[in-house]
Coordinates of C-alpha atoms in Angstrom, one line a residue:
M1 CA 19.1 -83.7 157.6
I2 CA 18.8 -81.0 155.0
N3 CA 21.7 -80.1 152.8
G4 CA 24.4 -81.4 155.7
T5 CA 22.6 -79.4 159.0
H6 CA 20.2 -81.2 161.3
S7 CA 17.0 -79.6 160.5
T8 CA 15.0 -77.9 163.8
L9 CA 11.5 -79.1 163.1
P10 CA 10.4 -82.1 164.0
A11 CA 9.5 -85.1 161.4
S12 CA 5.1 -84.7 162.5
I13 CA 5.0 -81.1 161.8
Q14 CA 3.7 -80.3 158.5
I15 CA 3.8 -77.2 157.5
S16 CA 0.1 -75.5 156.5
M17 CA -0.4 -73.5 153.5
P18 CA -3.4 -71.1 153.3
R19 CA -6.6 -71.5 152.1
P20 CA -8.3 -69.3 149.7
Q21 CA -11.3 -67.4 151.4
Y22 CA -13.9 -68.0 149.2
L23 CA -17.2 -65.9 149.7
K24 CA -20.6 -67.6 151.5
N25 CA -22.3 -70.1 149.7
F26 CA -25.6 -69.2 149.2
S27 CA -26.4 -71.0 146.0
E28 CA -26.4 -74.0 148.6
I29 CA -29.5 -72.3 150.3
T30 CA -30.8 -70.6 147.4
D31 CA -30.6 -74.1 145.1
S32 CA -32.2 -76.5 147.6
V33 CA -35.8 -75.0 146.7
D34 CA -35.3 -77.7 143.9
P35 CA -36.8 -80.8 144.6
S36 CA -33.8 -83.0 142.9
N37 CA -31.5 -80.9 144.5
K38 CA -29.5 -82.8 147.6
S39 CA -30.2 -80.2 150.2
H40 CA -33.6 -79.7 149.6
G41 CA -36.3 -79.0 152.8
K42 CA -33.1 -78.5 155.0
Y43 CA -33.4 -74.6 154.7
T44 CA -36.6 -73.1 156.3
H45 CA -38.2 -70.1 153.9
E46 CA -36.8 -67.1 155.8
Q47 CA -33.5 -68.5 155.3
I48 CA -33.9 -69.3 151.5
A49 CA -35.3 -65.7 151.5
D50 CA -32.5 -64.2 153.4
A51 CA -30.2 -66.2 151.1
T52 CA -31.6 -64.8 147.8
N53 CA -31.9 -61.3 149.0
K54 CA -28.2 -61.6 150.0
L55 CA -26.8 -63.4 147.0
N56 CA -28.7 -60.6 144.8
A57 CA -27.0 -57.9 146.4
R58 CA -23.8 -59.5 146.2
E59 CA -24.0 -60.2 142.6
Y60 CA -25.5 -56.5 142.1
A61 CA -22.5 -55.2 144.0
A62 CA -20.1 -57.6 142.1
F63 CA -21.2 -57.3 138.5
G64 CA -24.8 -56.5 138.3
H65 CA -24.3 -52.8 138.2
F66 CA -22.9 -53.4 134.9
A67 CA -25.9 -54.6 132.9
G68 CA -26.9 -51.1 131.9
D69 CA -24.3 -50.5 129.4
A70 CA -25.2 -52.3 126.5
S71 CA -22.3 -51.4 124.1
S72 CA -19.3 -53.1 123.5
Q73 CA -17.3 -51.4 126.9
G74 CA -20.0 -52.3 128.8
I75 CA -20.8 -55.8 128.0
K76 CA -16.8 -56.3 128.2
K77 CA -17.1 -54.5 132.4
L78 CA -19.8 -57.1 132.8
A79 CA -18.2 -60.4 131.8
E80 CA -15.1 -59.4 133.2
A81 CA -16.8 -58.2 136.6
Y82 CA -18.5 -61.8 136.2
L83 CA -15.6 -64.0 135.7
G84 CA -13.9 -61.7 139.1
Y85 CA -16.9 -62.6 140.7
L86 CA -16.8 -66.7 139.5
N87 CA -13.5 -66.7 140.6
Q88 CA -13.9 -65.7 144.2
L89 CA -16.6 -68.8 144.5
S90 CA -15.7 -72.0 146.0
P91 CA -15.2 -75.0 143.5
E92 CA -18.8 -76.3 145.0
E93 CA -20.7 -73.1 144.5
Q94 CA -19.5 -72.6 141.0
N95 CA -20.4 -76.1 139.6
S96 CA -24.3 -75.2 141.6
L97 CA -27.1 -75.2 139.5
S98 CA -27.4 -70.7 139.7
Y99 CA -23.4 -70.9 137.9
A100 CA -22.6 -74.8 136.3
G101 CA -21.9 -73.7 133.1
T102 CA -21.5 -69.8 133.0
K103 CA -17.7 -70.0 133.3
E104 CA -16.9 -70.8 129.6
S105 CA -20.2 -69.2 128.7
A106 CA -18.7 -65.7 130.2
T107 CA -15.5 -66.6 128.7
A108 CA -16.8 -66.8 125.1
L109 CA -18.7 -63.6 125.7
L110 CA -15.3 -62.0 126.7
A111 CA -13.7 -63.6 123.6
G112 CA -16.3 -62.7 121.0
V113 CA -16.5 -58.9 122.3
N114 CA -12.9 -59.0 122.7
A115 CA -12.7 -59.5 119.0
Q116 CA -15.6 -57.3 118.5
I117 CA -14.0 -54.2 120.0
A118 CA -10.3 -55.4 117.9
G119 CA -12.5 -55.4 115.0
G120 CA -14.1 -52.2 115.7
K121 CA -10.1 -51.0 115.7
S122 CA -9.4 -51.8 112.8
N123 CA -12.7 -50.4 110.5
P124 CA -12.9 -46.9 112.0
G125 CA -16.0 -46.3 110.1
K126 CA -17.9 -48.8 112.1
K127 CA -19.2 -47.5 115.2
P128 CA -17.7 -50.3 117.7
D129 CA -19.6 -49.0 120.9
Q130 CA -23.0 -48.5 119.3
P131 CA -25.5 -50.0 121.6
T132 CA -26.8 -53.2 119.6
S133 CA -30.6 -54.4 120.5
L134 CA -31.5 -57.7 120.3
L135 CA -34.8 -56.5 119.3
I136 CA -33.0 -54.6 116.6
E137 CA -31.3 -57.9 115.4
L138 CA -34.6 -59.3 115.8
L139 CA -36.6 -56.5 113.4
N140 CA -33.6 -57.0 111.2
A141 CA -34.2 -60.9 110.2
M142 CA -37.6 -60.5 110.6
T143 CA -37.1 -57.6 107.4
E144 CA -34.9 -60.0 105.6
Q145 CA -37.4 -62.9 106.0
F146 CA -39.9 -60.9 104.7
K147 CA -37.9 -60.0 101.8
K148 CA -37.2 -63.6 101.0
N149 CA -40.4 -64.6 101.3
G150 CA -41.5 -61.6 98.3
I151 CA -43.3 -59.2 101.6
N152 CA -42.5 -55.5 101.3
I153 CA -42.3 -53.6 104.6
N154 CA -45.7 -51.5 104.5
S155 CA -46.8 -52.7 101.2
S156 CA -49.0 -55.8 100.4
V157 CA -47.8 -59.0 97.9
S158 CA -49.8 -59.2 94.6
S159 CA -52.7 -60.8 96.7
P160 CA -52.7 -59.2 99.5
T161 CA -54.7 -60.5 102.4
S162 CA -55.2 -59.8 106.1
E163 CA -52.4 -62.1 107.0
S164 CA -50.2 -60.9 103.7
Q165 CA -49.8 -57.3 105.1
V166 CA -46.9 -56.1 107.2
T167 CA -46.8 -53.1 109.0
I168 CA -43.7 -51.5 110.8
S169 CA -43.9 -48.9 113.0
E170 CA -42.7 -45.4 111.7
E171 CA -40.3 -45.9 115.6
A172 CA -39.4 -49.1 114.2
R173 CA -38.1 -48.6 110.9
K174 CA -36.1 -46.0 112.9
L175 CA -34.9 -48.0 115.1
A176 CA -34.0 -50.5 112.6
S177 CA -32.1 -47.5 110.4
Q178 CA -29.7 -46.3 113.2
S179 CA -28.5 -49.3 113.6

């Protein structure tokens, strides 16, 4: 009885909720190349190659096409697209060898880039959309380390030897000065 009236549904009928639609789990097949995987040896080389190609195409369409833009906005687009892609995967595939732990990393990346963008808005003199390069960051870190050790760039230390001479090309200096 519902609200004083008899229900027309028999007690044995269950109402089914629509199940979420997930993308096909290619990771089960591609991860099977790992000998420790429970599916190892279950698929042929052709099936693995086919699944790998389909997975690569699907990832590129979902988020990979954003990978060429190293600006803050580009990284933000990539991280958002990657998180959206992950949310379309089944829980099993999200926890597969291919994707386990990447959701947390992408979320942290997105939070960091959002903070960088917000910081750039509060500091208009800073260029938040300027592409950053790991190579430039590495060169800056190396330069700082050389300075700490008393080595000047493009000059020798007080007792020059072949090992103490450090030279950075003009092109590398230009890149470093642009950052």
